[in-house]
mmCIF file of C-alpha atoms in Angstrom:
data_model
loop_
_atom_site.group_PDB
_atom_site.id
_atom_site.type_symbol
_atom_site.label_atom_id
_atom_site.label_comp_id
_atom_site.label_asym_id
_atom_site.label_seq_id
_atom_site.Cartn_x
_atom_site.Cartn_y
_atom_site.Cartn_z
ATOM 1 C CA MET A 1 -0.033 0.144 -0.092
ATOM 2 C CA LEU A 2 2.794 2.825 1.018
ATOM 3 C CA PHE A 3 5.364 0.976 -0.959
ATOM 4 C CA GLU A 4 3.469 1.940 -4.380
ATOM 5 C CA LYS A 5 3.256 5.372 -3.462
ATOM 6 C CA ILE A 6 7.210 5.905 -2.856
ATOM 7 C CA GLN A 7 8.372 7.636 -6.482
ATOM 8 C CA LEU A 8 11.351 5.906 -7.386
ATOM 9 C CA GLU A 9 13.981 7.534 -9.826
ATOM 10 C CA ASP A 10 14.422 6.492 -13.256
ATOM 11 C CA ASP A 11 16.491 2.716 -13.289
ATOM 12 C CA GLU A 12 16.599 3.180 -9.241
ATOM 13 C CA LYS A 13 16.496 -0.562 -7.917
ATOM 14 C CA VAL A 14 15.039 -1.548 -4.348
ATOM 15 C CA LEU A 15 17.487 -3.494 -3.016
ATOM 16 C CA THR A 16 15.878 -4.318 0.500
ATOM 17 C CA THR A 17 13.224 -3.004 3.039
ATOM 18 C CA ALA A 18 13.233 -3.351 6.508
ATOM 19 C CA ARG A 19 10.372 -3.107 9.241
ATOM 20 C CA LYS A 20 10.649 -3.359 12.880
ATOM 21 C CA HIS A 21 11.478 -6.763 14.338
ATOM 22 C CA TRP A 22 8.386 -8.548 14.999
ATOM 23 C CA PHE A 23 8.972 -8.913 18.528
ATOM 24 C CA VAL A 24 8.115 -5.221 19.142
ATOM 25 C CA ILE A 25 4.701 -5.536 17.553
ATOM 26 C CA VAL A 26 3.565 -8.851 19.659
ATOM 27 C CA SER A 27 4.898 -7.471 22.773
ATOM 28 C CA GLU A 28 2.954 -4.156 22.409
ATOM 29 C CA LEU A 29 0.091 -5.953 21.489
ATOM 30 C CA PHE A 30 0.576 -8.326 24.541
ATOM 31 C CA ALA A 31 -0.024 -5.481 26.581
ATOM 32 C CA THR A 32 -2.762 -4.536 24.835
ATOM 33 C CA PHE A 33 -4.750 -8.268 25.077
ATOM 34 C CA LEU A 34 -4.177 -7.988 28.538
ATOM 35 C CA LEU A 35 -5.856 -4.294 28.843
ATOM 36 C CA ILE A 36 -9.157 -6.394 27.083
ATOM 37 C CA LEU A 37 -9.175 -9.203 29.623
ATOM 38 C CA LEU A 38 -9.211 -6.716 32.859
ATOM 39 C CA PRO A 39 -12.510 -5.586 32.136
ATOM 40 C CA PHE A 40 -14.049 -9.342 32.134
ATOM 41 C CA ALA A 41 -11.469 -10.205 34.957
ATOM 42 C CA LEU A 42 -13.038 -7.464 36.739
ATOM 43 C CA LEU A 43 -16.970 -8.765 35.719
ATOM 44 C CA PHE A 44 -15.854 -12.545 36.878
ATOM 45 C CA ILE A 45 -14.724 -10.992 40.183
ATOM 46 C CA LEU A 46 -18.074 -9.048 40.567
ATOM 47 C CA LEU A 47 -20.210 -12.607 39.529
ATOM 48 C CA LEU A 48 -18.240 -14.705 42.115
ATOM 49 C CA ASN A 49 -19.109 -11.592 44.916
ATOM 50 C CA PRO A 50 -22.017 -9.408 44.136
ATOM 51 C CA THR A 51 -21.309 -7.700 47.140
ATOM 52 C CA PHE A 52 -18.189 -6.291 45.791
ATOM 53 C CA LEU A 53 -19.858 -3.230 44.861
ATOM 54 C CA SER A 54 -21.969 -2.407 47.594
ATOM 55 C CA VAL A 55 -18.538 -1.362 49.331
ATOM 56 C CA PHE A 56 -18.865 1.708 47.240
ATOM 57 C CA GLY A 57 -22.305 1.882 47.492
ATOM 58 C CA LEU A 58 -23.549 1.007 44.351
ATOM 59 C CA HIS A 59 -25.651 -2.193 43.450
ATOM 60 C CA ALA A 60 -25.161 -4.355 40.263
ATOM 61 C CA GLU A 61 -28.482 -5.272 39.440
ATOM 62 C CA LEU A 62 -29.315 -1.200 39.324
ATOM 63 C CA HIS A 63 -26.311 -0.322 37.275
ATOM 64 C CA LYS A 64 -25.856 -3.012 34.428
ATOM 65 C CA GLU A 65 -26.385 -0.436 31.702
ATOM 66 C CA VAL A 66 -23.751 2.096 32.762
ATOM 67 C CA ILE A 67 -21.486 -1.129 33.501
ATOM 68 C CA ALA A 68 -22.047 -2.206 29.996
ATOM 69 C CA PHE A 69 -21.356 0.760 28.770
ATOM 70 C CA ILE A 70 -18.115 1.158 30.679
ATOM 71 C CA ILE A 71 -16.774 -2.086 29.502
ATOM 72 C CA GLY A 72 -17.824 -1.357 26.121
ATOM 73 C CA ALA A 73 -16.085 1.792 25.828
ATOM 74 C CA TRP A 74 -12.997 0.050 27.407
ATOM 75 C CA LEU A 75 -12.798 -2.434 24.545
ATOM 76 C CA LEU A 76 -13.379 0.369 21.809
ATOM 77 C CA LEU A 77 -10.179 2.222 23.370
ATOM 78 C CA ALA A 78 -8.671 -1.216 23.699
ATOM 79 C CA LEU A 79 -8.928 -2.126 20.085
ATOM 80 C CA LEU A 80 -8.325 1.236 18.840
ATOM 81 C CA SER A 81 -5.017 1.189 20.556
ATOM 82 C CA ALA A 82 -4.223 -2.304 19.242
ATOM 83 C CA PHE A 83 -5.298 -0.866 15.211
ATOM 84 C CA ARG A 84 -2.656 2.371 16.270
ATOM 85 C CA ILE A 85 0.213 -0.547 17.149
ATOM 86 C CA TRP A 86 -0.554 -2.082 14.068
ATOM 87 C CA THR A 87 -0.386 0.918 11.642
ATOM 88 C CA HIS A 88 2.747 2.298 13.271
ATOM 89 C CA TYR A 89 4.383 -1.329 12.724
ATOM 90 C CA TYR A 90 3.130 -1.563 9.447
ATOM 91 C CA LEU A 91 3.493 1.943 8.184
ATOM 92 C CA ASP A 92 7.403 2.639 9.358
ATOM 93 C CA LEU A 93 9.431 1.417 7.075
ATOM 94 C CA TRP A 94 12.811 1.750 5.656
ATOM 95 C CA ILE A 95 13.525 1.556 1.982
ATOM 96 C CA ILE A 96 17.032 0.924 0.694
ATOM 97 C CA THR A 97 17.693 1.401 -3.100
ATOM 98 C CA ASP A 98 20.921 1.294 -5.014
ATOM 99 C CA ARG A 99 20.895 5.225 -4.386
ATOM 100 C CA ARG A 100 19.287 6.548 -1.524
ATOM 101 C CA ILE A 101 17.621 5.292 1.547
ATOM 102 C CA ILE A 102 13.973 6.279 2.042
ATOM 103 C CA SER A 103 12.624 6.418 5.737
ATOM 104 C CA VAL A 104 8.898 6.642 6.518
ATOM 105 C CA ASP A 105 8.209 7.330 9.919
ATOM 106 C CA GLN A 106 4.763 7.023 10.710
ATOM 107 C CA ILE A 107 3.516 9.187 13.951
ATOM 108 C CA GLY A 108 -0.037 8.906 14.214
ATOM 109 C CA PHE A 109 -2.579 7.941 12.621
ATOM 110 C CA PHE A 110 -2.651 11.040 10.532
ATOM 111 C CA ASN A 111 0.734 12.185 10.756
ATOM 112 C CA ARG A 112 3.587 10.758 8.618
ATOM 113 C CA ASN A 113 7.487 11.552 8.344
ATOM 114 C CA VAL A 114 9.128 10.805 5.035
ATOM 115 C CA SER A 115 12.890 11.319 4.737
ATOM 116 C CA MET A 116 15.287 10.381 2.024
ATOM 117 C CA PHE A 117 18.913 10.574 1.841
ATOM 118 C CA ARG A 118 21.548 9.926 -0.756
ATOM 119 C CA LEU A 119 23.960 6.708 -0.584
ATOM 120 C CA GLU A 120 26.983 9.295 -1.920
ATOM 121 C CA ARG A 121 26.014 11.722 1.312
ATOM 122 C CA MET A 122 26.259 8.972 3.806
ATOM 123 C CA GLN A 123 29.365 9.310 5.674
ATOM 124 C CA ASP A 124 28.769 6.557 8.580
ATOM 125 C CA ILE A 125 26.398 3.763 9.117
ATOM 126 C CA GLU A 126 26.581 2.401 12.612
ATOM 127 C CA TYR A 127 24.306 -0.371 14.405
ATOM 128 C CA THR A 128 23.765 -0.925 18.026
ATOM 129 C CA MET A 129 22.470 -4.153 20.000
ATOM 130 C CA LYS A 130 22.056 -3.249 23.650
ATOM 131 C CA GLY A 131 20.280 -6.015 26.002
ATOM 132 C CA LEU A 132 19.534 -9.760 26.079
ATOM 133 C CA LEU A 133 16.481 -9.958 24.328
ATOM 134 C CA PRO A 134 17.934 -7.580 21.187
ATOM 135 C CA THR A 135 21.234 -9.852 20.974
ATOM 136 C CA LEU A 136 19.226 -12.941 20.944
ATOM 137 C CA LEU A 137 16.446 -12.173 18.793
ATOM 138 C CA LYS A 138 18.980 -9.946 16.747
ATOM 139 C CA PHE A 139 17.378 -6.529 16.564
ATOM 140 C CA GLY A 140 18.855 -3.129 17.437
ATOM 141 C CA THR A 141 19.429 0.398 16.336
ATOM 142 C CA ILE A 142 20.779 1.342 13.080
ATOM 143 C CA SER A 143 22.011 5.176 12.747
ATOM 144 C CA ALA A 144 22.527 6.826 9.566
ATOM 145 C CA HIS A 145 24.627 10.094 9.662
ATOM 146 C CA THR A 146 24.908 12.362 6.349
ATOM 147 C CA ALA A 147 27.960 14.390 5.345
ATOM 148 C CA GLY A 148 27.497 18.212 4.774
ATOM 149 C CA ASN A 149 26.748 21.069 6.799
ATOM 150 C CA ASN A 150 23.810 20.280 9.025
ATOM 151 C CA GLU A 151 25.273 16.421 9.380
ATOM 152 C CA ASP A 152 21.573 14.663 9.700
ATOM 153 C CA VAL A 153 21.322 11.885 11.717
ATOM 154 C CA PHE A 154 18.447 9.042 10.896
ATOM 155 C CA HIS A 155 17.823 6.257 13.434
ATOM 156 C CA ALA A 156 15.968 3.338 13.226
ATOM 157 C CA THR A 157 14.936 1.601 16.200
ATOM 158 C CA HIS A 158 14.203 -2.598 16.851
ATOM 159 C CA MET A 159 15.611 -3.342 13.264
ATOM 160 C CA PRO A 160 15.782 -7.061 12.231
ATOM 161 C CA ASN A 161 19.799 -8.157 11.604
ATOM 162 C CA PRO A 162 21.180 -5.205 12.118
ATOM 163 C CA GLN A 163 24.815 -6.037 10.698
ATOM 164 C CA GLN A 164 23.222 -7.731 7.830
ATOM 165 C CA LEU A 165 21.486 -4.372 6.855
ATOM 166 C CA GLN A 166 24.436 -2.742 7.927
ATOM 167 C CA GLY A 167 26.326 -4.520 5.190
ATOM 168 C CA THR A 168 23.476 -3.998 2.707
ATOM 169 C CA ILE A 169 23.761 -0.261 3.105
ATOM 170 C CA GLN A 170 27.471 -0.754 2.999
ATOM 171 C CA LYS A 171 27.818 -2.561 0.045
ATOM 172 C CA ALA A 172 25.106 0.027 -2.002
ATOM 173 C CA MET A 173 27.384 3.133 -0.864
ATOM 174 C CA ASP A 174 30.518 1.713 -2.098
ATOM 175 C CA ASP A 175 28.638 0.786 -5.352
ATOM 176 C CA ARG A 176 27.020 4.226 -5.792
ATOM 177 C CA ILE A 177 30.610 5.762 -5.163
ATOM 178 C CA ARG A 178 32.081 3.821 -8.109
ATOM 179 C CA VAL A 179 29.269 4.427 -10.131
ATOM 180 C CA LEU A 180 29.650 8.213 -9.518
ATOM 181 C CA HIS A 181 33.708 7.830 -9.809
ATOM 182 C CA ILE A 182 33.428 6.282 -13.049
ATOM 183 C CA ASN A 183 30.179 8.258 -14.824
ATOM 184 C CA PRO A 184 29.834 11.650 -12.672
ATOM 185 C CA ASP A 185 27.193 12.765 -15.252
ATOM 186 C CA SER A 186 24.563 10.139 -13.393
ATOM 187 C CA VAL A 187 24.190 12.241 -10.421
ATOM 188 C CA THR A 188 20.510 12.723 -10.123
#
């Protein structure tokens, strides 16, 4: 869906695409799943002990509609949160081509930041994997530094196989610089 909307240059080839590691969405959706179960657990406690609400001066029989509304609103918010998590995971993307890196960062439902930087302007690409889970599951942070006066730094967190991704980008950078030195007129 989003990938087709990215305009590639003439003869530009996509080398690879990268999204966040699957562990990120699984852990966030698991927390949301626990939030979805919370009102049902409270309802179960209420059914086991009907006098529970009477401590607060409430009676379950008199407030069925209010309880149903609160549970419905809670579930709606939890499902909205799950949809936001999935949208953020699916639409955050790094596209590595033979000429540039395109970074798509979905910030909210209606807020997207698309950054592009050319491989020949790249000065440094590095990755870090900190912690037990990132090391075991092989995900980490990739940082790309561009040359120039303002020296932009682009970060992508929780990327799978950051060492392999760094190698792909480094090879693409080297190939691009080689092409530009052989044919300097091919700068686009």
